[in-house]
XYZ file of C-alpha atoms in Angstrom:
365
model
C -147.087 35.590 96.895
C -148.032 37.755 99.932
C -149.119 36.238 103.021
C -148.720 38.292 105.857
C -152.074 38.855 107.656
C -153.558 42.418 108.624
C -152.747 42.195 112.174
C -148.743 41.301 111.289
C -148.837 44.264 108.515
C -149.883 46.473 111.322
C -147.347 45.466 114.155
C -144.954 45.718 111.425
C -145.992 49.870 110.459
C -146.481 50.490 114.085
C -142.801 49.418 114.547
C -141.916 51.631 111.488
C -143.848 54.646 113.104
C -141.802 54.106 116.448
C -138.369 53.879 115.037
C -139.192 56.680 112.659
C -140.377 58.914 115.330
C -138.060 58.050 118.355
C -136.038 61.485 119.154
C -133.170 59.226 120.301
C -132.586 57.026 117.793
C -129.300 57.109 116.510
C -129.880 55.913 112.558
C -132.708 59.129 112.276
C -130.940 61.715 110.025
C -132.175 65.251 110.924
C -135.312 65.579 108.049
C -137.699 63.139 109.251
C -138.733 62.998 105.445
C -135.132 61.131 104.733
C -135.440 58.216 107.249
C -136.223 54.861 105.974
C -138.576 53.728 108.254
C -141.155 56.445 107.339
C -141.236 54.832 103.555
C -141.881 51.281 105.599
C -144.758 52.365 107.403
C -146.987 54.028 104.514
C -146.603 51.005 102.246
C -147.471 48.576 105.061
C -150.698 49.921 105.972
C -151.870 50.750 102.662
C -151.100 46.824 102.354
C -152.715 46.043 105.448
C -155.932 48.267 104.087
C -156.624 46.185 101.209
C -158.259 43.665 103.261
C -160.965 46.044 104.721
C -163.257 43.569 106.884
C -160.010 42.870 108.574
C -158.608 46.625 108.728
C -162.071 48.409 109.882
C -161.585 46.426 113.449
C -158.249 47.106 114.140
C -158.182 50.571 113.251
C -161.184 51.079 115.458
C -158.893 48.716 118.111
C -155.789 51.152 117.451
C -157.274 54.642 118.074
C -159.111 53.172 121.558
C -155.754 52.683 122.354
C -153.859 54.735 125.497
C -150.702 55.083 123.344
C -150.617 58.274 120.828
C -148.700 55.959 118.515
C -151.161 53.808 118.128
C -153.930 56.509 117.866
C -151.995 58.286 114.853
C -151.589 54.212 113.136
C -155.009 53.891 113.831
C -156.454 57.234 112.139
C -153.854 56.109 109.082
C -155.186 52.614 108.910
C -158.900 53.809 109.002
C -157.927 56.881 106.364
C -156.387 53.708 104.163
C -159.155 51.713 104.317
C -161.484 54.163 103.580
C -159.809 55.029 100.501
C -160.057 51.387 99.407
C -163.403 50.525 100.983
C -166.799 52.738 100.336
C -168.453 50.274 102.456
C -166.171 51.197 105.869
C -166.744 54.847 105.260
C -169.633 55.097 107.781
C -168.230 53.359 110.491
C -164.787 55.019 110.199
C -166.320 58.174 110.630
C -168.650 57.789 113.160
C -165.479 56.552 115.123
C -163.164 59.358 114.158
C -165.756 61.958 115.088
C -166.227 60.564 118.452
C -162.549 60.674 118.890
C -161.954 63.919 117.799
C -163.882 65.241 120.902
C -161.366 63.823 122.980
C -158.339 64.183 121.336
C -155.191 66.274 122.575
C -152.483 65.159 120.661
C -151.358 67.307 118.074
C -149.717 64.554 115.784
C -152.630 62.283 116.026
C -154.873 65.191 115.287
C -153.294 65.504 112.143
C -153.999 62.087 110.936
C -157.341 62.284 112.154
C -157.683 65.425 109.593
C -156.562 63.298 106.884
C -158.316 60.403 107.343
C -161.721 61.671 108.165
C -161.353 63.390 104.672
C -161.456 60.314 103.276
C -164.656 59.452 104.778
C -166.696 61.668 102.637
C -168.856 61.887 105.111
C -170.522 65.530 105.845
C -169.575 65.015 109.277
C -166.241 65.493 108.879
C -166.563 69.086 107.960
C -167.640 70.314 111.551
C -164.888 68.212 112.880
C -162.281 70.297 110.561
C -163.956 73.890 110.919
C -162.994 72.927 114.745
C -159.680 71.666 114.036
C -159.279 75.187 111.722
C -158.818 76.681 114.853
C -156.329 74.501 116.452
C -153.332 76.207 118.327
C -150.626 74.084 116.487
C -149.813 75.373 113.142
C -149.454 71.419 112.149
C -152.932 70.933 112.358
C -154.370 73.765 110.670
C -152.155 73.046 107.681
C -153.532 69.213 107.873
C -157.263 71.159 108.146
C -156.326 73.538 105.139
C -155.462 70.207 103.106
C -158.544 68.144 104.239
C -161.487 69.800 102.967
C -161.418 69.279 99.293
C -163.410 65.665 99.713
C -165.923 66.560 101.949
C -166.486 70.515 100.634
C -170.402 71.414 101.033
C -170.411 73.337 97.867
C -172.275 75.954 99.225
C -170.514 79.177 98.995
C -171.081 80.455 102.670
C -171.091 77.104 103.808
C -168.928 76.414 107.169
C -166.202 74.820 105.223
C -165.648 77.933 102.996
C -165.650 80.149 106.225
C -162.944 78.068 107.858
C -160.592 78.162 104.371
C -161.256 82.089 104.120
C -159.916 82.057 107.881
C -156.935 79.724 107.396
C -155.705 82.139 104.272
C -155.140 84.668 106.204
C -153.318 82.507 109.024
C -150.058 83.803 110.369
C -148.341 80.380 108.760
C -147.187 80.286 105.475
C -147.837 76.737 104.480
C -151.151 77.162 105.902
C -152.123 80.122 103.899
C -150.399 78.479 100.713
C -152.783 75.182 101.567
C -155.868 76.684 102.513
C -155.590 79.359 98.914
C -155.405 75.919 97.042
C -158.008 73.980 98.475
C -160.283 77.212 98.273
C -159.177 78.451 95.263
C -159.007 75.206 93.184
C -160.653 72.289 94.865
C -163.407 73.814 96.200
C -164.936 74.954 92.895
C -167.497 77.646 94.665
C -167.446 81.319 94.118
C -168.905 84.551 95.613
C -167.106 87.594 96.565
C -166.239 86.776 99.559
C -164.026 83.903 97.802
C -162.666 86.573 95.435
C -161.891 88.975 98.309
C -159.798 86.158 100.184
C -158.013 85.655 96.959
C -157.512 88.896 96.061
C -155.845 89.649 99.346
C -153.971 86.699 99.144
C -151.939 88.443 95.585
C -150.204 89.977 97.817
C -148.966 87.543 100.116
C -145.572 87.343 100.858
C -145.130 84.125 100.420
C -144.973 83.097 96.744
C -146.698 80.205 96.524
C -149.689 81.361 98.379
C -149.354 84.473 95.786
C -149.156 82.076 92.815
C -151.878 79.890 94.016
C -154.257 83.517 94.535
C -153.921 84.451 91.187
C -154.276 80.879 89.620
C -157.896 80.761 91.503
C -158.992 84.304 90.504
C -158.028 83.373 86.838
C -160.265 80.331 87.055
C -162.847 82.144 87.951
C -162.788 84.551 84.796
C -161.506 87.435 87.273
C -159.695 90.087 85.134
C -157.998 91.296 88.128
C -155.826 88.322 87.441
C -155.328 88.493 83.882
C -151.929 91.605 84.354
C -150.533 88.971 87.305
C -150.937 85.367 85.680
C -149.088 87.597 82.870
C -146.264 87.725 85.399
C -146.200 84.309 86.170
C -146.037 83.487 82.693
C -143.261 85.712 82.148
C -141.242 84.136 84.716
C -137.240 83.738 83.631
C -137.149 80.270 85.060
C -140.546 79.006 83.409
C -144.157 78.568 84.708
C -145.864 75.956 85.934
C -148.036 73.755 84.256
C -150.991 74.702 86.198
C -150.295 78.509 85.390
C -151.011 77.784 81.612
C -154.232 76.268 82.720
C -155.481 79.156 84.480
C -154.779 81.104 81.263
C -156.890 78.638 79.352
C -159.945 80.185 81.601
C -159.432 83.903 81.485
C -161.324 84.604 78.450
C -158.828 87.406 77.438
C -159.070 88.719 73.869
C -155.902 88.015 72.990
C -153.037 85.301 74.760
C -150.721 87.315 76.589
C -147.640 87.806 74.922
C -145.256 86.240 77.578
C -147.427 83.028 76.671
C -146.063 83.067 72.991
C -142.601 83.022 74.192
C -142.894 79.853 75.041
C -142.270 76.380 72.385
C -145.504 76.321 70.696
C -144.600 72.171 70.623
C -145.641 71.936 74.203
C -148.981 70.728 74.594
C -150.256 72.657 77.810
C -148.776 75.869 75.489
C -150.981 75.410 72.720
C -154.020 74.210 74.572
C -153.437 77.652 76.163
C -152.669 79.860 73.074
C -155.750 78.397 71.441
C -157.631 79.294 74.758
C -156.840 82.896 74.944
C -157.855 83.211 70.775
C -161.878 84.620 70.718
C -161.876 83.116 67.200
C -160.747 79.740 67.984
C -163.443 79.743 71.037
C -165.970 80.944 68.755
C -165.736 78.399 66.280
C -165.806 75.158 68.833
C -168.970 76.786 69.858
C -170.124 76.940 66.661
C -169.050 73.573 65.806
C -170.214 72.094 69.648
C -173.977 73.210 68.270
C -173.671 71.888 65.116
C -172.603 68.111 66.230
C -175.736 68.553 68.625
C -178.326 69.257 66.191
C -176.261 66.666 63.560
C -176.972 64.121 66.491
C -180.449 64.872 67.715
C -181.699 64.642 63.880
C -179.793 61.508 63.307
C -180.411 59.414 66.502
C -183.299 61.384 68.200
C -182.688 58.648 70.294
C -179.676 60.040 72.011
C -180.030 62.523 74.555
C -176.850 65.063 73.992
C -175.415 67.741 75.654
C -172.270 70.007 75.778
C -171.038 71.271 79.443
C -168.208 72.757 80.309
C -166.453 72.945 83.784
C -166.879 75.651 85.789
C -163.629 76.263 86.683
C -162.318 74.757 83.067
C -162.008 75.605 79.422
C -162.476 72.156 77.383
C -165.997 71.499 76.575
C -167.148 67.791 76.665
C -170.093 66.174 74.923
C -172.296 64.159 77.183
C -174.400 61.468 75.725
C -177.203 59.445 77.351
C -178.083 56.150 75.561
C -180.005 52.747 76.288
C -176.204 51.359 76.555
C -175.592 53.402 79.164
C -173.974 57.406 79.761
C -170.902 58.120 77.256
C -168.749 61.528 77.513
C -166.367 62.934 74.738
C -163.602 65.586 75.095
C -165.094 67.963 72.445
C -161.624 68.789 70.594
C -160.462 64.700 70.493
C -163.811 63.739 69.241
C -163.750 66.697 66.167
C -159.692 66.053 66.001
C -160.875 62.405 65.162
C -163.475 63.876 62.542
C -161.114 65.746 60.983
C -162.943 69.174 62.176
C -166.068 67.905 60.281
C -168.739 68.545 63.395
C -171.302 66.441 60.739
C -168.795 63.593 61.061
C -168.212 64.050 64.170
C -171.895 63.148 64.793
C -171.556 59.951 62.582
C -168.578 58.612 64.814
C -170.816 59.056 68.012
C -173.749 57.320 66.120
C -171.388 54.529 65.365
C -169.842 54.047 68.819
C -173.474 53.682 70.372
C -175.536 51.327 68.256
C -179.129 51.092 68.661
C -180.795 48.363 70.132
C -184.061 46.451 69.085
C -186.467 49.013 71.159
C -184.556 51.983 69.843
C -186.959 53.390 67.006
C -185.571 54.309 63.328
C -184.953 57.852 62.332
C -187.510 59.236 60.333
C -191.242 60.324 60.806
C -193.199 58.031 63.827
C -196.354 56.351 63.134
C -199.416 58.749 64.127
């Protein structure tokens, strides 16, 4: 049984952080990621953050320290605490915004960027936008990573403009992360976003180029189709995210390179099915029949089919007296052996009526 107090865990984490970052420590290997102290530091802070009520004030105290190592650990503690406890996020965001206005140490700013993302607070956006112009490439890289949970959803929002700028960064790791965050995680679209992504399809860095191609495919941009086919034709094999992108392109038939993969793999099968226009049309017809049948046999249920903006799969959402339920359309139809009417019956059986629900049929006048 773990009996360490939050203060004890943080004290041990600080000792591990100091050892891991000490350039004069003879036990440190050349690669910082191989240092045992780093592997101890994170789990210790995560355990400390589990007690949100005790971790928050300790994190706030640490970020006020004159020691940058303590401020870094304080940011990391606030990040883990906010990640585990919604109640502390507003207070953490207020403190981190104030710290951003006075902090000058690059390593602290990197931790600050990671921490403020986990507050899910809109006040994080102007902080990250400002840090996007920092001279330290490692700070800019963390910023490119950290917009994901606080995006405004506005195609011309300050976060999107900052990410577009970071896709043109001289550092390839910054460009790579900015392209991924803008292209996949932001889930917004505009001519300016597509122009930025298209520019990166010619990037000298292979990872950045790949992210840009997949992001354009997710936006149903047919300029990406031949480029995506090139990724699928890689002799070493394609990444799983490339197969996911292939599902969304709306091409009239599967790219030839896709058909060369083993059909037994789920991601290959899903991509081939999604690139089949006859199958797409059939699934649309099934969805219509399923919802129509469900409305007829259970008028008390509010059912609708939706599709992710940057996805291919269909989902059935049902609002019932017992609460909302969601079904993956293909999984539901598989349960019903491909029969939409039977699938509607399965949903009706999953969501029993309450005493207040009216029976099917004509209602009394």
